[in-house]
Amino acid sequence: MTSIEETKALAPWIETLPSDWRVTRLDAVADVLFSNVDKHTIEGEVPVRLCNYVDVYKNERITASLDFMEASAEPREIEKFQIRRGDVLVTKDSEEADDIAIPALVAEELPGVICGYHLALIRPRSKRITGDFLAWLHRSKQFRAQYEAKAVGVTRFGLSQYAFRAALIPVPPIVEQVRINAYLDYSCGCN
């Protein structure tokens, strides 16, 4: 299959985008990190609160109202996986290929809360994309079809970092992203 054929198969929505929207790979506008921080508390490590798979799977927004698990981590892990407002946390595996890449937006600063194992942390690093837009995009079944097609497994399906990084994303002008985010927040009762 050629690159063009693969693109049309995985992201057919590209052909319907407005002319002022761009298409790029996720890793062109955001960092994608897979957390390796487990649920253990180890003597000598720094106490942290852990945002886990279930926190992300069951909540569209990560806020201080959640009851985060207590664990520990090394300082380098804390520095790398401390979640920040605007980050998008996404499940990277599931028992079903079509139930993968479920997102949650980090809606506020949460000092001492780090991203736990089995999650991808997507951190916008470009002024061309907002975390809110990335979260809404990841809630779209049409967009997540790319991940579903690249999930591997038999009894449990998983995604590689490459699958996340190579995902094609639409990038509307930032002003339009803000309007889209506000409309969806209002329409879905997320304000």
PDB file of C-alpha atoms in Angstrom:
ATOM      1  CA  MET A   1       0.000   0.000   0.000  1.00  0.00           C
ATOM      2  CA  THR A   2       1.412   3.409  -0.906  1.00  0.00           C
ATOM      3  CA  SER A   3       1.671   6.255   1.557  1.00  0.00           C
ATOM      4  CA  ILE A   4      -1.198   8.067  -0.175  1.00  0.00           C
ATOM      5  CA  GLU A   5      -3.416   4.955  -0.114  1.00  0.00           C
ATOM      6  CA  GLU A   6      -2.596   4.364   3.561  1.00  0.00           C
ATOM      7  CA  THR A   7      -3.398   7.980   4.403  1.00  0.00           C
ATOM      8  CA  LYS A   8      -6.746   7.772   2.611  1.00  0.00           C
ATOM      9  CA  ALA A   9      -7.566   4.503   4.397  1.00  0.00           C
ATOM     10  CA  LEU A  10      -6.546   5.638   7.898  1.00  0.00           C
ATOM     11  CA  ALA A  11      -7.623   9.268   7.709  1.00  0.00           C
ATOM     12  CA  PRO A  12     -10.342   9.683   5.045  1.00  0.00           C
ATOM     13  CA  TRP A  13     -11.469  12.912   6.760  1.00  0.00           C
ATOM     14  CA  ILE A  14      -8.380  14.690   5.358  1.00  0.00           C
ATOM     15  CA  GLU A  15     -10.096  15.225   2.017  1.00  0.00           C
ATOM     16  CA  THR A  16     -12.968  17.125   3.665  1.00  0.00           C
ATOM     17  CA  LEU A  17     -10.953  19.660   5.682  1.00  0.00           C
ATOM     18  CA  PRO A  18     -11.339  23.397   5.084  1.00  0.00           C
ATOM     19  CA  SER A  19      -8.595  24.899   2.925  1.00  0.00           C
ATOM     20  CA  ASP A  20      -7.028  26.872   5.795  1.00  0.00           C
ATOM     21  CA  TRP A  21      -6.577  23.759   7.964  1.00  0.00           C
ATOM     22  CA  ARG A  22      -3.277  21.905   7.825  1.00  0.00           C
ATOM     23  CA  VAL A  23      -2.507  18.239   8.380  1.00  0.00           C
ATOM     24  CA  THR A  24       0.587  17.099  10.220  1.00  0.00           C
ATOM     25  CA  ARG A  25       1.848  14.272  12.345  1.00  0.00           C
ATOM     26  CA  LEU A  26       1.131  14.522  16.064  1.00  0.00           C
ATOM     27  CA  ASP A  27       4.848  14.601  16.862  1.00  0.00           C
ATOM     28  CA  ALA A  28       5.261  17.774  14.788  1.00  0.00           C
ATOM     29  CA  VAL A  29       3.266  19.753  17.364  1.00  0.00           C
ATOM     30  CA  ALA A  30       3.432  17.718  20.576  1.00  0.00           C
ATOM     31  CA  ASP A  31       5.724  15.494  22.599  1.00  0.00           C
ATOM     32  CA  VAL A  32       4.497  11.951  23.200  1.00  0.00           C
ATOM     33  CA  LEU A  33       5.849  10.178  26.280  1.00  0.00           C
ATOM     34  CA  PHE A  34       5.012   6.718  27.608  1.00  0.00           C
ATOM     35  CA  SER A  35       5.118   6.637  31.383  1.00  0.00           C
ATOM     36  CA  ASN A  36       7.000   3.901  33.181  1.00  0.00           C
ATOM     37  CA  VAL A  37       5.957   4.976  36.681  1.00  0.00           C
ATOM     38  CA  ASP A  38       4.290   2.041  38.441  1.00  0.00           C
ATOM     39  CA  LYS A  39       1.957   1.905  41.451  1.00  0.00           C
ATOM     40  CA  HIS A  40       4.611   0.989  44.001  1.00  0.00           C
ATOM     41  CA  THR A  41       5.891   2.958  46.942  1.00  0.00           C
ATOM     42  CA  ILE A  42       9.614   2.352  47.318  1.00  0.00           C
ATOM     43  CA  GLU A  43      11.671   3.510  50.269  1.00  0.00           C
ATOM     44  CA  GLY A  44      14.077   6.267  49.289  1.00  0.00           C
ATOM     45  CA  GLU A  45      11.920   7.544  46.430  1.00  0.00           C
ATOM     46  CA  VAL A  46       9.885  10.759  46.522  1.00  0.00           C
ATOM     47  CA  PRO A  47       6.185  10.436  47.484  1.00  0.00           C
ATOM     48  CA  VAL A  48       3.849  11.378  44.614  1.00  0.00           C
ATOM     49  CA  ARG A  49       0.231  11.093  43.629  1.00  0.00           C
ATOM     50  CA  LEU A  50      -0.332   8.999  40.528  1.00  0.00           C
ATOM     51  CA  CYS A  51      -2.827   9.623  37.747  1.00  0.00           C
ATOM     52  CA  ASN A  52      -3.644   6.094  36.603  1.00  0.00           C
ATOM     53  CA  TYR A  53      -5.362   4.401  33.675  1.00  0.00           C
ATOM     54  CA  VAL A  54      -8.776   4.342  35.363  1.00  0.00           C
ATOM     55  CA  ASP A  55      -8.525   8.060  36.238  1.00  0.00           C
ATOM     56  CA  VAL A  56      -8.094   8.795  32.528  1.00  0.00           C
ATOM     57  CA  TYR A  57     -10.527   6.198  31.205  1.00  0.00           C
ATOM     58  CA  LYS A  58     -13.398   7.341  33.437  1.00  0.00           C
ATOM     59  CA  ASN A  59     -12.851  11.137  33.335  1.00  0.00           C
ATOM     60  CA  GLU A  60     -12.758  13.586  30.454  1.00  0.00           C
ATOM     61  CA  ARG A  61     -10.863  16.067  32.619  1.00  0.00           C
ATOM     62  CA  ILE A  62      -8.153  15.532  35.196  1.00  0.00           C
ATOM     63  CA  THR A  63      -8.675  17.876  38.159  1.00  0.00           C
ATOM     64  CA  ALA A  64      -7.846  18.090  41.854  1.00  0.00           C
ATOM     65  CA  SER A  65     -11.268  16.575  42.630  1.00  0.00           C
ATOM     66  CA  LEU A  66      -9.968  13.100  41.732  1.00  0.00           C
ATOM     67  CA  ASP A  67      -8.646  10.782  44.420  1.00  0.00           C
ATOM     68  CA  PHE A  68      -5.165  10.048  43.082  1.00  0.00           C
ATOM     69  CA  MET A  69      -3.269   7.002  44.287  1.00  0.00           C
ATOM     70  CA  GLU A  70      -0.253   7.546  46.512  1.00  0.00           C
ATOM     71  CA  ALA A  71       3.001   6.057  45.238  1.00  0.00           C
ATOM     72  CA  SER A  72       6.636   7.053  44.849  1.00  0.00           C
ATOM     73  CA  ALA A  73       8.947   7.932  41.992  1.00  0.00           C
ATOM     74  CA  GLU A  74      12.514   8.891  41.279  1.00  0.00           C
ATOM     75  CA  PRO A  75      13.264  12.616  40.786  1.00  0.00           C
ATOM     76  CA  ARG A  76      13.995  12.086  37.060  1.00  0.00           C
ATOM     77  CA  GLU A  77      10.585  10.377  36.651  1.00  0.00           C
ATOM     78  CA  ILE A  78       8.864  13.237  38.459  1.00  0.00           C
ATOM     79  CA  GLU A  79      10.546  15.789  36.231  1.00  0.00           C
ATOM     80  CA  LYS A  80       9.586  13.892  33.080  1.00  0.00           C
ATOM     81  CA  PHE A  81       6.031  12.823  33.961  1.00  0.00           C
ATOM     82  CA  GLN A  82       4.704  15.657  36.174  1.00  0.00           C
ATOM     83  CA  ILE A  83       1.400  16.481  34.502  1.00  0.00           C
ATOM     84  CA  ARG A  84       0.709  20.067  33.509  1.00  0.00           C
ATOM     85  CA  ARG A  85      -2.398  22.021  32.601  1.00  0.00           C
ATOM     86  CA  GLY A  86      -3.066  21.452  28.889  1.00  0.00           C
ATOM     87  CA  ASP A  87      -1.501  17.980  28.759  1.00  0.00           C
ATOM     88  CA  VAL A  88      -3.600  15.189  27.304  1.00  0.00           C
ATOM     89  CA  LEU A  89      -3.322  11.764  28.927  1.00  0.00           C
ATOM     90  CA  VAL A  90      -4.347   8.861  26.714  1.00  0.00           C
ATOM     91  CA  THR A  91      -4.785   5.147  27.355  1.00  0.00           C
ATOM     92  CA  LYS A  92      -2.272   3.203  25.284  1.00  0.00           C
ATOM     93  CA  ASP A  93      -3.737  -0.273  25.629  1.00  0.00           C
ATOM     94  CA  SER A  94      -7.088  -1.987  26.058  1.00  0.00           C
ATOM     95  CA  GLU A  95      -8.825  -5.345  25.854  1.00  0.00           C
ATOM     96  CA  GLU A  96     -10.452  -4.224  22.591  1.00  0.00           C
ATOM     97  CA  ALA A  97      -8.734  -2.469  19.680  1.00  0.00           C
ATOM     98  CA  ASP A  98     -11.680  -0.086  19.277  1.00  0.00           C
ATOM     99  CA  ASP A  99     -11.496   0.993  22.934  1.00  0.00           C
ATOM    100  CA  ILE A 100      -7.978   2.387  22.749  1.00  0.00           C
ATOM    101  CA  ALA A 101      -6.561   5.936  22.947  1.00  0.00           C
ATOM    102  CA  ILE A 102      -9.219   7.230  25.347  1.00  0.00           C
ATOM    103  CA  PRO A 103      -8.176  10.775  26.371  1.00  0.00           C
ATOM    104  CA  ALA A 104      -8.467  13.054  29.381  1.00  0.00           C
ATOM    105  CA  LEU A 105      -7.425  16.703  29.444  1.00  0.00           C
ATOM    106  CA  VAL A 106      -5.396  17.955  32.402  1.00  0.00           C
ATOM    107  CA  ALA A 107      -7.612  20.930  33.228  1.00  0.00           C
ATOM    108  CA  GLU A 108      -5.557  22.540  36.000  1.00  0.00           C
ATOM    109  CA  GLU A 109      -2.103  22.580  37.528  1.00  0.00           C
ATOM    110  CA  LEU A 110      -1.670  19.593  39.857  1.00  0.00           C
ATOM    111  CA  PRO A 111       1.708  19.779  41.623  1.00  0.00           C
ATOM    112  CA  GLY A 112       2.934  16.370  42.752  1.00  0.00           C
ATOM    113  CA  VAL A 113       0.629  14.431  40.400  1.00  0.00           C
ATOM    114  CA  ILE A 114       2.460  12.401  37.792  1.00  0.00           C
ATOM    115  CA  CYS A 115       1.382  10.326  34.823  1.00  0.00           C
ATOM    116  CA  GLY A 116       1.233   6.610  35.642  1.00  0.00           C
ATOM    117  CA  TYR A 117       2.027   3.451  33.749  1.00  0.00           C
ATOM    118  CA  HIS A 118      -0.168   2.341  30.788  1.00  0.00           C
ATOM    119  CA  LEU A 119      -0.666   5.959  29.717  1.00  0.00           C
ATOM    120  CA  ALA A 120       0.697   8.189  27.002  1.00  0.00           C
ATOM    121  CA  LEU A 121       1.302  11.809  27.943  1.00  0.00           C
ATOM    122  CA  ILE A 122       0.771  14.169  25.006  1.00  0.00           C
ATOM    123  CA  ARG A 123       2.181  17.624  25.663  1.00  0.00           C
ATOM    124  CA  PRO A 124       1.566  20.369  23.095  1.00  0.00           C
ATOM    125  CA  ARG A 125       4.843  22.130  22.356  1.00  0.00           C
ATOM    126  CA  SER A 126       3.716  24.290  19.488  1.00  0.00           C
ATOM    127  CA  LYS A 127       1.738  27.511  19.486  1.00  0.00           C
ATOM    128  CA  ARG A 128      -0.221  25.917  16.619  1.00  0.00           C
ATOM    129  CA  ILE A 129      -2.189  23.452  18.787  1.00  0.00           C
ATOM    130  CA  THR A 130      -4.057  23.491  22.098  1.00  0.00           C
ATOM    131  CA  GLY A 131      -4.355  20.624  24.551  1.00  0.00           C
ATOM    132  CA  ASP A 132      -8.124  21.117  24.567  1.00  0.00           C
ATOM    133  CA  PHE A 133      -8.269  20.583  20.803  1.00  0.00           C
ATOM    134  CA  LEU A 134      -6.053  17.486  21.025  1.00  0.00           C
ATOM    135  CA  ALA A 135      -8.318  16.048  23.734  1.00  0.00           C
ATOM    136  CA  TRP A 136     -11.468  16.666  21.673  1.00  0.00           C
ATOM    137  CA  LEU A 137      -9.745  15.219  18.625  1.00  0.00           C
ATOM    138  CA  HIS A 138      -8.863  12.047  20.542  1.00  0.00           C
ATOM    139  CA  ARG A 139     -12.518  11.682  21.583  1.00  0.00           C
ATOM    140  CA  SER A 140     -13.454  11.382  17.921  1.00  0.00           C
ATOM    141  CA  LYS A 141     -14.035   7.800  16.815  1.00  0.00           C
ATOM    142  CA  GLN A 142     -13.086   8.803  13.252  1.00  0.00           C
ATOM    143  CA  PHE A 143      -9.718  10.116  14.416  1.00  0.00           C
ATOM    144  CA  ARG A 144      -9.050   7.166  16.747  1.00  0.00           C
ATOM    145  CA  ALA A 145      -9.612   4.778  13.818  1.00  0.00           C
ATOM    146  CA  GLN A 146      -5.927   5.375  12.999  1.00  0.00           C
ATOM    147  CA  TYR A 147      -4.971   3.971  16.389  1.00  0.00           C
ATOM    148  CA  GLU A 148      -7.426   1.096  16.139  1.00  0.00           C
ATOM    149  CA  ALA A 149      -5.850   0.055  12.828  1.00  0.00           C
ATOM    150  CA  LYS A 150      -2.345   0.140  14.332  1.00  0.00           C
ATOM    151  CA  ALA A 151      -3.151  -1.587  17.628  1.00  0.00           C
ATOM    152  CA  VAL A 152      -1.449  -4.949  18.020  1.00  0.00           C
ATOM    153  CA  GLY A 153      -2.403  -7.848  20.252  1.00  0.00           C
ATOM    154  CA  VAL A 154      -4.620 -10.854  20.734  1.00  0.00           C
ATOM    155  CA  THR A 155      -6.146 -10.693  24.226  1.00  0.00           C
ATOM    156  CA  ARG A 156      -4.913  -7.174  25.014  1.00  0.00           C
ATOM    157  CA  PHE A 157      -4.218  -4.555  22.365  1.00  0.00           C
ATOM    158  CA  GLY A 158      -1.521  -1.923  22.604  1.00  0.00           C
ATOM    159  CA  LEU A 159      -0.089   0.996  20.698  1.00  0.00           C
ATOM    160  CA  SER A 160       3.533   1.879  20.139  1.00  0.00           C
ATOM    161  CA  GLN A 161       4.951   5.341  20.649  1.00  0.00           C
ATOM    162  CA  TYR A 162       5.413   5.453  16.887  1.00  0.00           C
ATOM    163  CA  ALA A 163       1.668   4.878  16.335  1.00  0.00           C
ATOM    164  CA  PHE A 164       0.931   7.933  18.476  1.00  0.00           C
ATOM    165  CA  ARG A 165       3.699  10.082  17.028  1.00  0.00           C
ATOM    166  CA  ALA A 166       2.815   9.258  13.424  1.00  0.00           C
ATOM    167  CA  ALA A 167      -0.940   9.854  13.843  1.00  0.00           C
ATOM    168  CA  LEU A 168      -2.163  12.408  11.341  1.00  0.00           C
ATOM    169  CA  ILE A 169      -3.978  15.330  12.913  1.00  0.00           C
ATOM    170  CA  PRO A 170      -5.908  18.251  11.471  1.00  0.00           C
ATOM    171  CA  VAL A 171      -4.599  21.628  12.605  1.00  0.00           C
ATOM    172  CA  PRO A 172      -7.094  24.463  12.202  1.00  0.00           C
ATOM    173  CA  PRO A 173      -5.962  28.035  12.851  1.00  0.00           C
ATOM    174  CA  ILE A 174      -5.554  28.556  16.602  1.00  0.00           C
ATOM    175  CA  VAL A 175      -8.474  31.030  16.771  1.00  0.00           C
ATOM    176  CA  GLU A 176     -10.719  28.396  15.229  1.00  0.00           C
ATOM    177  CA  GLN A 177      -9.460  25.741  17.659  1.00  0.00           C
ATOM    178  CA  VAL A 178     -10.440  28.004  20.560  1.00  0.00           C
ATOM    179  CA  ARG A 179     -13.944  28.447  19.067  1.00  0.00           C
ATOM    180  CA  ILE A 180     -14.285  24.687  18.473  1.00  0.00           C
ATOM    181  CA  ASN A 181     -13.157  23.944  22.035  1.00  0.00           C
ATOM    182  CA  ALA A 182     -15.615  26.479  23.500  1.00  0.00           C
ATOM    183  CA  TYR A 183     -18.488  25.136  21.388  1.00  0.00           C
ATOM    184  CA  LEU A 184     -17.781  21.508  22.345  1.00  0.00           C
ATOM    185  CA  ASP A 185     -17.241  22.380  26.015  1.00  0.00           C
ATOM    186  CA  TYR A 186     -20.596  24.186  26.055  1.00  0.00           C
ATOM    187  CA  SER A 187     -22.469  21.585  23.997  1.00  0.00           C
ATOM    188  CA  CYS A 188     -21.171  18.674  26.079  1.00  0.00           C
ATOM    189  CA  GLY A 189     -21.556  20.447  29.427  1.00  0.00           C
ATOM    190  CA  CYS A 190     -17.830  20.553  30.167  1.00  0.00           C
ATOM    191  CA  ASN A 191     -17.583  24.148  31.385  1.00  0.00           C
TER     192      ASN A 191
END
